[in-house]
Amino acid sequence: MSKAAEQFDAADCVCSVGMKLTWDINDPKLPQDLKQFDAFQEWTDGYVRYIYSGEDKNAQRHLSGWAMRNTNNHNCQILKKSCLGVVVCARNCTLQDGGKLQLRPAICDKARQKQQKKLCPSCNSALELIPCRGHSGYPVTNFWRVDGKSIFFQAKGVHDHPRPESKSETEARRSAVKRRMSSPHFSQKRRLVEPEMGRYHDIPFPNLHQLSCMEGPDRFNIIEPNFPNFQSQPYTTFQNTEPYKFMYESMGEAPTTLQKPANPRLYMTRPHYEFPVSGCLGSSSYTTLYKDPASPPSEAESNKMGGGLTGVSHSPPTISHERNYDPKMAGWKPILGKAPYSERGDYGPLPANGNHHYYNSEYPCRYTGPAPTTPTALQTIITTTTKVSYQPCPKPSVVKYGENVYDVKGLPNCSALLEETSPTSYSDLKIPEDSSVIKSVHQDALPAKMERAENFDSYRYGGYAPNSYPDRVAHPFRYDGEY
DNA sequence: TCATGCGGGGTTA
DNA sequence: TAACCCCGCATGA
């Protein structure tokens, strides 16, 4: 096997162990005695399956970057979790660094309700929970099952919202806040600024540091400055910590690098969804919604977006549940006139016909991430385009490895991998014929999600040349990687 | 205080 | 009946 092929094999996002094999979390018999396991995936998305080692701590804890809460499926064997979505600024304001507030929803219901009463650290408006409806109008679900020495993971649905903070980020932030709160330095500052607290609302453009220092513990608790998880900086939340450094420093916390690069994200000129070519592209192959880095928001746009640190208005915080933001503003556009939601229970499952609150015909997804404004955003561009089709998985034209995409002609395809790694002890295991992997993906994905493509000629995979939207459409398969 | 897992129970197709 | 979801409770960090 060539070096390239070895790397290809090693890439868990290309042909994960879980996706090489055909199994379902509900199968009475799952693959056994696996010699190879998937590396833990923090940011799974799409209809994917992984098989982790039973000794994998993250898998044991059923961790996920997404905020997943336990959902009862009345099956003790299988742990089911559903995605809570993401907490954002109700005004969709832009943070100082151009990012958006994307907090991790608290898992605990009560904590989440409290969380939603807090205010945006940037513009002081309310926070809003965007529920996940990536699975037929229901939250994306993750299934965990321990079987033998393996931990089986299966995800259903494609997250239709930005990533929240990862758990580690949230924990780090909380501990940083605690440290900050208990530090003598903070107490001293607090004493100094407390007499000024009454003037808070007169401060034209409070930044996080000011808020943190001026508002005391309670306020701190309310604000909990977010470490933005920029869609514009996919999968590198902390790769470039400089923009957020002040936040950490204001809390006595050095920038962390807690979030390991998980899934590469792809830039889009227009937000749209991709389905993972499971087994071939794996969970890393989807994208949420990224605007083209080449088209950052104009000054006017930034201001229109609700201010943020550079343009906070003094009008009282307003929560518009009827908002109908212009998509061009990287905003939100509910299709239905109905208030989008407030919390789980305020909305019912959406019909699968795509009347998603945040969908519209032009933007298949309800969330349009902020246009990247930092140069670093350009560093994580992935130049791939893979068109979704029912082509067999074993012979993908393009696979993604890391942040690059490779034409795998000449490389071992999934079939070869299967042949090499198929367990013998799992007699019931079905080896994909015409890519059961893909089949399984679409069996799951299509019924509910076809509507997303209604006005978006097709689901496309992969990234593109960052500055060339026509390219992205015209060349769905392209070799853009380089060894 | 909150994350996590379990389990009862309601709703819908 | 199955497959969803919501909710409350217990537990542990």
Short mmCIF file of N, CA and C in Angstrom, two decimals, chain A residues 264-418:
data_model
loop_
_atom_site.label_atom_id
_atom_site.label_comp_id
_atom_site.label_asym_id
_atom_site.label_seq_id
_atom_site.Cartn_x
_atom_site.Cartn_y
_atom_site.Cartn_z
N PRO A 264 -13.35 18.84 9.90
CA PRO A 264 -13.11 19.99 9.05
C PRO A 264 -14.43 20.54 8.57
N ARG A 265 -14.49 21.78 8.47
CA ARG A 265 -15.68 22.41 7.95
C ARG A 265 -15.36 23.02 6.60
N LEU A 266 -16.36 23.23 5.90
CA LEU A 266 -16.19 23.70 4.56
C LEU A 266 -16.83 25.07 4.41
N TYR A 267 -16.21 25.85 3.63
CA TYR A 267 -16.77 27.16 3.39
C TYR A 267 -17.70 27.14 2.20
N MET A 268 -18.71 27.87 2.35
CA MET A 268 -19.69 27.97 1.28
C MET A 268 -19.90 29.44 0.98
N THR A 269 -20.14 29.71 -0.23
CA THR A 269 -20.56 31.07 -0.52
C THR A 269 -21.93 31.30 0.05
N ARG A 270 -22.75 30.32 -0.17
CA ARG A 270 -24.07 30.39 0.41
C ARG A 270 -24.22 29.21 1.33
N PRO A 271 -24.90 29.45 2.38
CA PRO A 271 -25.06 28.36 3.32
C PRO A 271 -25.88 27.24 2.72
N HIS A 272 -25.45 26.09 2.93
CA HIS A 272 -26.25 24.96 2.53
C HIS A 272 -25.76 23.75 3.28
N TYR A 273 -26.51 22.74 3.17
CA TYR A 273 -26.14 21.55 3.88
C TYR A 273 -25.55 20.51 2.98
N GLU A 274 -24.77 19.74 3.61
CA GLU A 274 -24.21 18.60 2.92
C GLU A 274 -24.55 17.38 3.72
N PHE A 275 -24.69 16.34 3.05
CA PHE A 275 -24.80 15.08 3.75
C PHE A 275 -23.47 14.39 3.66
N PRO A 276 -23.14 13.77 4.68
CA PRO A 276 -21.89 13.05 4.64
C PRO A 276 -22.00 11.86 3.73
N VAL A 277 -20.99 11.66 2.99
CA VAL A 277 -20.94 10.42 2.24
C VAL A 277 -20.40 9.41 3.21
N SER A 278 -21.27 8.92 3.98
CA SER A 278 -20.86 8.07 5.07
C SER A 278 -20.02 6.92 4.56
N GLY A 279 -19.03 6.68 5.29
CA GLY A 279 -18.17 5.58 4.93
C GLY A 279 -17.11 5.99 3.95
N CYS A 280 -17.44 6.93 3.20
CA CYS A 280 -16.45 7.42 2.26
C CYS A 280 -15.92 8.75 2.71
N LEU A 281 -16.78 9.56 3.14
CA LEU A 281 -16.32 10.84 3.63
C LEU A 281 -16.50 10.95 5.13
N GLY A 282 -17.32 10.16 5.64
CA GLY A 282 -17.48 10.14 7.08
C GLY A 282 -18.15 11.38 7.60
N SER A 283 -18.14 11.48 8.88
CA SER A 283 -18.87 12.56 9.51
C SER A 283 -18.21 13.89 9.27
N SER A 284 -17.05 13.85 8.83
CA SER A 284 -16.36 15.11 8.65
C SER A 284 -16.76 15.79 7.36
N SER A 285 -17.55 15.14 6.63
CA SER A 285 -17.75 15.64 5.29
C SER A 285 -18.95 16.55 5.15
N TYR A 286 -19.62 16.71 6.22
CA TYR A 286 -20.76 17.59 6.12
C TYR A 286 -20.27 18.98 6.39
N THR A 287 -21.15 19.84 6.26
CA THR A 287 -20.79 21.16 6.70
C THR A 287 -22.01 21.78 7.30
N THR A 288 -21.79 22.73 8.11
CA THR A 288 -22.92 23.52 8.52
C THR A 288 -22.90 24.67 7.55
N LEU A 289 -23.02 25.83 7.98
CA LEU A 289 -23.26 26.87 7.02
C LEU A 289 -22.21 27.93 7.14
N TYR A 290 -21.50 28.04 6.13
CA TYR A 290 -20.48 29.05 6.18
C TYR A 290 -20.58 29.95 4.99
N LYS A 291 -20.45 31.15 5.28
CA LYS A 291 -20.40 32.07 4.17
C LYS A 291 -19.01 32.08 3.61
N ASP A 292 -19.00 32.53 2.46
CA ASP A 292 -17.73 32.59 1.78
C ASP A 292 -16.84 33.62 2.45
N PRO A 293 -15.66 33.19 2.80
CA PRO A 293 -14.73 34.13 3.43
C PRO A 293 -14.41 35.29 2.52
N ALA A 294 -14.64 35.06 1.27
CA ALA A 294 -14.30 36.12 0.33
C ALA A 294 -15.33 37.22 0.33
N SER A 295 -16.40 36.98 0.99
CA SER A 295 -17.42 38.01 1.01
C SER A 295 -17.80 38.38 2.42
N PRO A 296 -16.91 39.02 3.08
CA PRO A 296 -17.19 39.43 4.46
C PRO A 296 -18.28 40.47 4.47
N PRO A 297 -18.89 40.59 5.63
CA PRO A 297 -19.99 41.54 5.72
C PRO A 297 -19.49 42.95 5.58
N SER A 298 -20.27 43.70 4.97
CA SER A 298 -19.92 45.10 4.85
C SER A 298 -20.10 45.77 6.18
N GLU A 299 -19.57 46.93 6.27
CA GLU A 299 -19.73 47.69 7.50
C GLU A 299 -21.20 47.88 7.79
N ALA A 300 -21.90 48.20 6.75
CA ALA A 300 -23.32 48.43 6.93
C ALA A 300 -24.00 47.18 7.43
N GLU A 301 -23.59 46.08 6.89
CA GLU A 301 -24.19 44.83 7.30
C GLU A 301 -23.91 44.57 8.76
N SER A 302 -22.70 44.80 9.11
CA SER A 302 -22.33 44.56 10.50
C SER A 302 -23.19 45.38 11.43
N ASN A 303 -23.40 46.57 11.03
CA ASN A 303 -24.20 47.42 11.89
C ASN A 303 -25.64 46.98 11.91
N LYS A 304 -26.08 46.55 10.76
CA LYS A 304 -27.46 46.12 10.69
C LYS A 304 -27.69 44.89 11.53
N MET A 305 -26.67 44.16 11.70
CA MET A 305 -26.83 42.90 12.40
C MET A 305 -27.14 43.06 13.87
N GLY A 306 -27.14 44.20 14.32
CA GLY A 306 -27.54 44.35 15.71
C GLY A 306 -26.45 44.96 16.54
N GLY A 307 -25.44 45.39 15.91
CA GLY A 307 -24.47 46.15 16.66
C GLY A 307 -23.29 45.35 17.10
N GLY A 308 -23.45 44.63 18.10
CA GLY A 308 -22.30 43.97 18.68
C GLY A 308 -21.43 45.00 19.34
N LEU A 309 -20.22 44.66 19.52
CA LEU A 309 -19.36 45.53 20.28
C LEU A 309 -19.07 46.81 19.56
N THR A 310 -19.24 46.78 18.29
CA THR A 310 -18.91 47.98 17.56
C THR A 310 -20.14 48.77 17.18
N GLY A 311 -21.25 48.27 17.57
CA GLY A 311 -22.42 49.02 17.16
C GLY A 311 -23.63 48.74 18.02
N VAL A 312 -23.41 48.63 19.25
CA VAL A 312 -24.54 48.34 20.13
C VAL A 312 -25.42 49.57 20.24
N SER A 313 -26.66 49.33 20.01
CA SER A 313 -27.57 50.45 20.16
C SER A 313 -28.00 50.51 21.61
N HIS A 314 -28.62 51.57 21.91
CA HIS A 314 -29.07 51.71 23.29
C HIS A 314 -30.52 51.36 23.47
N SER A 315 -31.09 50.93 22.43
CA SER A 315 -32.47 50.52 22.59
C SER A 315 -32.51 49.31 23.48
N PRO A 316 -33.59 49.15 24.18
CA PRO A 316 -33.69 48.01 25.09
C PRO A 316 -33.56 46.73 24.30
N PRO A 317 -33.04 45.75 24.96
CA PRO A 317 -32.90 44.47 24.27
C PRO A 317 -34.25 44.00 23.77
N THR A 318 -34.26 43.59 22.58
CA THR A 318 -35.51 43.12 22.02
C THR A 318 -35.34 41.70 21.53
N ILE A 319 -36.33 40.94 21.78
CA ILE A 319 -36.33 39.59 21.28
C ILE A 319 -37.40 39.49 20.22
N SER A 320 -36.99 39.25 19.06
CA SER A 320 -37.97 39.14 18.00
C SER A 320 -38.20 37.70 17.64
N HIS A 321 -39.30 37.22 18.08
CA HIS A 321 -39.64 35.87 17.69
C HIS A 321 -40.35 35.87 16.35
N GLU A 322 -40.55 37.02 15.85
CA GLU A 322 -41.19 37.11 14.56
C GLU A 322 -40.18 37.62 13.54
N ARG A 323 -38.99 37.55 13.93
CA ARG A 323 -37.98 38.18 13.10
C ARG A 323 -37.94 37.57 11.72
N ASN A 324 -37.57 38.40 10.87
CA ASN A 324 -37.54 38.00 9.49
C ASN A 324 -36.32 38.62 8.86
N TYR A 325 -35.22 38.23 9.40
CA TYR A 325 -33.98 38.85 9.01
C TYR A 325 -33.68 38.60 7.54
N ASP A 326 -33.03 39.55 7.03
CA ASP A 326 -32.56 39.39 5.67
C ASP A 326 -31.42 38.39 5.67
N PRO A 327 -31.53 37.36 4.90
CA PRO A 327 -30.46 36.37 4.87
C PRO A 327 -29.13 37.00 4.52
N LYS A 328 -29.18 38.02 3.78
CA LYS A 328 -27.92 38.65 3.40
C LYS A 328 -27.21 39.20 4.61
N MET A 329 -27.98 39.35 5.65
CA MET A 329 -27.37 39.87 6.87
C MET A 329 -26.88 38.75 7.74
N ALA A 330 -26.75 37.63 7.18
CA ALA A 330 -26.34 36.47 7.97
C ALA A 330 -27.30 36.28 9.10
N GLY A 331 -28.51 36.50 8.84
CA GLY A 331 -29.50 36.46 9.91
C GLY A 331 -30.37 35.24 9.83
N TRP A 332 -31.58 35.40 10.23
CA TRP A 332 -32.48 34.28 10.38
C TRP A 332 -33.76 34.64 9.68
N LYS A 333 -34.33 33.71 9.12
CA LYS A 333 -35.56 34.01 8.43
C LYS A 333 -36.56 32.90 8.64
N PRO A 334 -37.40 33.09 9.56
CA PRO A 334 -38.42 32.08 9.77
C PRO A 334 -39.39 32.08 8.61
N ILE A 335 -39.73 30.91 8.21
CA ILE A 335 -40.68 30.79 7.13
C ILE A 335 -42.09 30.98 7.66
N LEU A 336 -42.32 30.40 8.79
CA LEU A 336 -43.66 30.49 9.34
C LEU A 336 -43.78 31.77 10.13
N GLY A 337 -44.97 32.27 10.14
CA GLY A 337 -45.17 33.49 10.90
C GLY A 337 -45.15 33.24 12.38
N LYS A 338 -45.32 32.03 12.70
CA LYS A 338 -45.37 31.64 14.10
C LYS A 338 -44.04 31.90 14.78
N ALA A 339 -44.13 32.20 16.04
CA ALA A 339 -42.90 32.37 16.79
C ALA A 339 -42.10 31.10 16.69
N PRO A 340 -40.84 31.24 16.41
CA PRO A 340 -40.02 30.07 16.17
C PRO A 340 -40.05 29.07 17.29
N TYR A 341 -39.82 29.53 18.46
CA TYR A 341 -39.75 28.61 19.58
C TYR A 341 -39.37 29.42 20.78
N SER A 342 -39.43 28.83 21.86
CA SER A 342 -38.80 29.42 23.02
C SER A 342 -37.96 28.36 23.69
N GLU A 343 -38.54 27.25 23.83
CA GLU A 343 -37.83 26.14 24.44
C GLU A 343 -38.55 24.90 23.97
N ARG A 344 -37.94 23.81 24.22
CA ARG A 344 -38.57 22.56 23.83
C ARG A 344 -39.98 22.52 24.38
N GLY A 345 -40.86 22.11 23.58
CA GLY A 345 -42.21 22.03 24.05
C GLY A 345 -43.05 23.16 23.50
N ASP A 346 -42.37 24.21 23.10
CA ASP A 346 -43.10 25.31 22.52
C ASP A 346 -43.35 25.08 21.04
N TYR A 347 -42.79 24.06 20.58
CA TYR A 347 -42.98 23.76 19.17
C TYR A 347 -43.14 22.27 19.03
N GLY A 348 -43.81 21.92 18.07
CA GLY A 348 -43.97 20.50 17.82
C GLY A 348 -43.04 20.08 16.73
N PRO A 349 -43.00 18.81 16.53
CA PRO A 349 -42.19 18.30 15.45
C PRO A 349 -42.64 18.91 14.14
N LEU A 350 -41.70 19.25 13.38
CA LEU A 350 -42.05 19.85 12.11
C LEU A 350 -42.33 18.77 11.09
N PRO A 351 -43.24 19.05 10.24
CA PRO A 351 -43.44 18.10 9.16
C PRO A 351 -42.21 18.05 8.31
N ALA A 352 -42.07 16.98 7.67
CA ALA A 352 -40.86 16.79 6.89
C ALA A 352 -40.92 17.53 5.57
N ASN A 353 -41.83 18.38 5.43
CA ASN A 353 -41.92 19.07 4.15
C ASN A 353 -41.09 20.33 4.10
N GLY A 354 -40.35 20.52 5.12
CA GLY A 354 -39.36 21.56 5.03
C GLY A 354 -39.83 22.93 5.46
N ASN A 355 -40.94 23.02 6.05
CA ASN A 355 -41.35 24.32 6.55
C ASN A 355 -40.60 24.64 7.82
N HIS A 356 -39.38 24.59 7.68
CA HIS A 356 -38.56 24.85 8.84
C HIS A 356 -38.60 26.33 9.12
N HIS A 357 -38.62 26.62 10.38
CA HIS A 357 -38.72 28.02 10.74
C HIS A 357 -37.61 28.84 10.12
N TYR A 358 -36.52 28.25 10.00
CA TYR A 358 -35.40 29.05 9.55
C TYR A 358 -34.98 28.70 8.14
N TYR A 359 -35.81 27.98 7.52
CA TYR A 359 -35.48 27.67 6.15
C TYR A 359 -36.24 28.61 5.23
N ASN A 360 -35.65 28.87 4.17
CA ASN A 360 -36.40 29.51 3.12
C ASN A 360 -35.91 28.94 1.82
N SER A 361 -36.56 29.36 0.80
CA SER A 361 -36.27 28.72 -0.46
C SER A 361 -34.86 29.01 -0.94
N GLU A 362 -34.38 30.11 -0.53
CA GLU A 362 -33.06 30.46 -1.02
C GLU A 362 -31.98 29.85 -0.15
N TYR A 363 -32.26 29.79 1.10
CA TYR A 363 -31.29 29.25 2.01
C TYR A 363 -31.85 28.00 2.65
N PRO A 364 -31.39 26.91 2.23
CA PRO A 364 -31.94 25.66 2.74
C PRO A 364 -31.81 25.54 4.23
N CYS A 365 -30.86 26.19 4.79
CA CYS A 365 -30.70 26.07 6.21
C CYS A 365 -31.06 27.37 6.87
N ARG A 366 -31.49 27.21 8.08
CA ARG A 366 -32.02 28.38 8.73
C ARG A 366 -30.95 29.29 9.26
N TYR A 367 -29.81 28.76 9.45
CA TYR A 367 -28.78 29.58 10.02
C TYR A 367 -27.75 29.93 8.98
N THR A 368 -27.48 31.15 8.90
CA THR A 368 -26.41 31.56 8.02
C THR A 368 -25.32 32.15 8.87
N GLY A 369 -24.27 31.50 8.89
CA GLY A 369 -23.19 31.92 9.76
C GLY A 369 -22.62 33.25 9.34
N PRO A 370 -21.87 33.79 10.22
CA PRO A 370 -21.29 35.09 9.95
C PRO A 370 -20.23 34.98 8.88
N ALA A 371 -20.14 36.00 8.15
CA ALA A 371 -19.07 36.02 7.19
C ALA A 371 -17.77 36.17 7.93
N PRO A 372 -16.83 35.35 7.61
CA PRO A 372 -15.57 35.42 8.32
C PRO A 372 -14.90 36.75 8.11
N THR A 373 -14.33 37.19 9.14
CA THR A 373 -13.66 38.47 9.02
C THR A 373 -12.21 38.37 9.40
N THR A 374 -11.82 37.21 9.82
CA THR A 374 -10.43 37.10 10.23
C THR A 374 -9.64 36.36 9.18
N PRO A 375 -8.42 36.76 9.03
CA PRO A 375 -7.58 36.10 8.03
C PRO A 375 -7.46 34.62 8.30
N THR A 376 -7.51 34.24 9.54
CA THR A 376 -7.32 32.83 9.85
C THR A 376 -8.40 31.98 9.25
N ALA A 377 -9.51 32.61 8.99
CA ALA A 377 -10.59 31.82 8.43
C ALA A 377 -10.16 31.21 7.12
N LEU A 378 -9.30 31.88 6.46
CA LEU A 378 -8.86 31.38 5.17
C LEU A 378 -7.94 30.18 5.31
N GLN A 379 -7.47 29.97 6.49
CA GLN A 379 -6.52 28.88 6.66
C GLN A 379 -7.20 27.53 6.72
N THR A 380 -8.46 27.54 6.96
CA THR A 380 -9.12 26.26 7.14
C THR A 380 -10.06 25.94 5.98
N ILE A 381 -9.78 26.58 4.91
CA ILE A 381 -10.66 26.34 3.78
C ILE A 381 -10.40 24.95 3.21
N ILE A 382 -11.46 24.31 2.92
CA ILE A 382 -11.36 23.00 2.32
C ILE A 382 -11.86 23.12 0.90
N THR A 383 -11.13 22.59 0.04
CA THR A 383 -11.50 22.74 -1.35
C THR A 383 -11.97 21.42 -1.90
N THR A 384 -13.18 21.17 -1.60
CA THR A 384 -13.76 19.92 -2.05
C THR A 384 -15.17 20.15 -2.53
N THR A 385 -15.54 19.40 -3.47
CA THR A 385 -16.94 19.40 -3.82
C THR A 385 -17.31 17.99 -4.17
N THR A 386 -18.26 17.51 -3.50
CA THR A 386 -18.74 16.18 -3.81
C THR A 386 -20.24 16.24 -3.91
N LYS A 387 -20.72 15.83 -4.98
CA LYS A 387 -22.15 15.89 -5.17
C LYS A 387 -22.78 14.62 -4.62
N VAL A 388 -23.86 14.82 -3.95
CA VAL A 388 -24.54 13.66 -3.40
C VAL A 388 -25.20 12.89 -4.51
N SER A 389 -24.97 11.66 -4.48
CA SER A 389 -25.64 10.83 -5.45
C SER A 389 -25.67 9.42 -4.90
N TYR A 390 -26.30 8.59 -5.58
CA TYR A 390 -26.41 7.22 -5.12
C TYR A 390 -25.31 6.35 -5.69
N GLN A 391 -24.24 6.97 -5.98
CA GLN A 391 -23.15 6.18 -6.50
C GLN A 391 -22.59 5.29 -5.41
N PRO A 392 -22.04 4.21 -5.83
CA PRO A 392 -21.52 3.26 -4.84
C PRO A 392 -20.43 3.87 -4.00
N CYS A 393 -20.48 3.56 -2.77
CA CYS A 393 -19.48 4.07 -1.86
C CYS A 393 -18.10 3.52 -2.15
N PRO A 394 -18.00 2.27 -2.42
CA PRO A 394 -16.66 1.71 -2.53
C PRO A 394 -15.79 2.36 -3.58
N LYS A 395 -16.36 3.09 -4.47
CA LYS A 395 -15.52 3.70 -5.48
C LYS A 395 -15.76 5.19 -5.53
N PRO A 396 -15.46 5.86 -4.46
CA PRO A 396 -15.66 7.29 -4.47
C PRO A 396 -14.67 7.96 -5.39
N SER A 397 -15.15 8.97 -6.03
CA SER A 397 -14.24 9.71 -6.89
C SER A 397 -13.32 10.58 -6.08
N VAL A 398 -13.88 11.06 -5.04
CA VAL A 398 -13.10 11.99 -4.23
C VAL A 398 -13.29 11.63 -2.78
N VAL A 399 -12.26 11.61 -2.08
CA VAL A 399 -12.39 11.42 -0.65
C VAL A 399 -11.68 12.56 0.03
N LYS A 400 -12.06 12.74 1.21
CA LYS A 400 -11.47 13.84 1.94
C LYS A 400 -10.56 13.26 3.00
N TYR A 401 -9.44 13.83 3.09
CA TYR A 401 -8.53 13.44 4.15
C TYR A 401 -8.03 14.70 4.80
N GLY A 402 -8.33 14.80 6.04
CA GLY A 402 -7.96 16.01 6.72
C GLY A 402 -8.68 17.16 6.07
N GLU A 403 -7.95 18.11 5.64
CA GLU A 403 -8.58 19.26 5.04
C GLU A 403 -8.44 19.23 3.53
N ASN A 404 -7.95 18.17 3.05
CA ASN A 404 -7.78 18.11 1.62
C ASN A 404 -8.68 17.04 1.04
N VAL A 405 -8.77 17.13 -0.21
CA VAL A 405 -9.60 16.18 -0.91
C VAL A 405 -8.75 15.48 -1.94
N TYR A 406 -8.98 14.23 -2.02
CA TYR A 406 -8.15 13.48 -2.93
C TYR A 406 -8.97 12.69 -3.91
N ASP A 407 -8.48 12.70 -5.07
CA ASP A 407 -9.06 11.83 -6.05
C ASP A 407 -8.51 10.46 -5.72
N VAL A 408 -9.36 9.54 -5.47
CA VAL A 408 -8.86 8.26 -5.01
C VAL A 408 -8.73 7.25 -6.13
N LYS A 409 -8.84 7.74 -7.32
CA LYS A 409 -8.54 6.80 -8.39
C LYS A 409 -7.12 6.31 -8.17
N GLY A 410 -7.00 5.07 -8.13
CA GLY A 410 -5.67 4.55 -7.91
C GLY A 410 -5.41 4.26 -6.47
N LEU A 411 -6.26 4.79 -5.64
CA LEU A 411 -6.11 4.49 -4.22
C LEU A 411 -7.08 3.37 -3.88
N PRO A 412 -6.78 2.70 -2.83
CA PRO A 412 -7.70 1.64 -2.41
C PRO A 412 -9.04 2.27 -2.09
N ASN A 413 -10.03 1.68 -2.60
CA ASN A 413 -11.35 2.21 -2.31
C ASN A 413 -11.93 1.47 -1.12
N CYS A 414 -13.13 1.80 -0.86
CA CYS A 414 -13.75 1.23 0.33
C CYS A 414 -13.86 -0.28 0.23
N SER A 415 -14.05 -0.73 -0.97
CA SER A 415 -14.16 -2.18 -1.11
C SER A 415 -12.87 -2.85 -0.68
N ALA A 416 -11.81 -2.25 -1.14
CA ALA A 416 -10.52 -2.83 -0.78
C ALA A 416 -10.34 -2.81 0.72
N LEU A 417 -10.74 -1.71 1.28
CA LEU A 417 -10.60 -1.60 2.73
C LEU A 417 -11.45 -2.64 3.41
N LEU A 418 -12.58 -2.81 2.85
CA LEU A 418 -13.46 -3.79 3.45
C LEU A 418 -12.84 -5.16 3.40
#
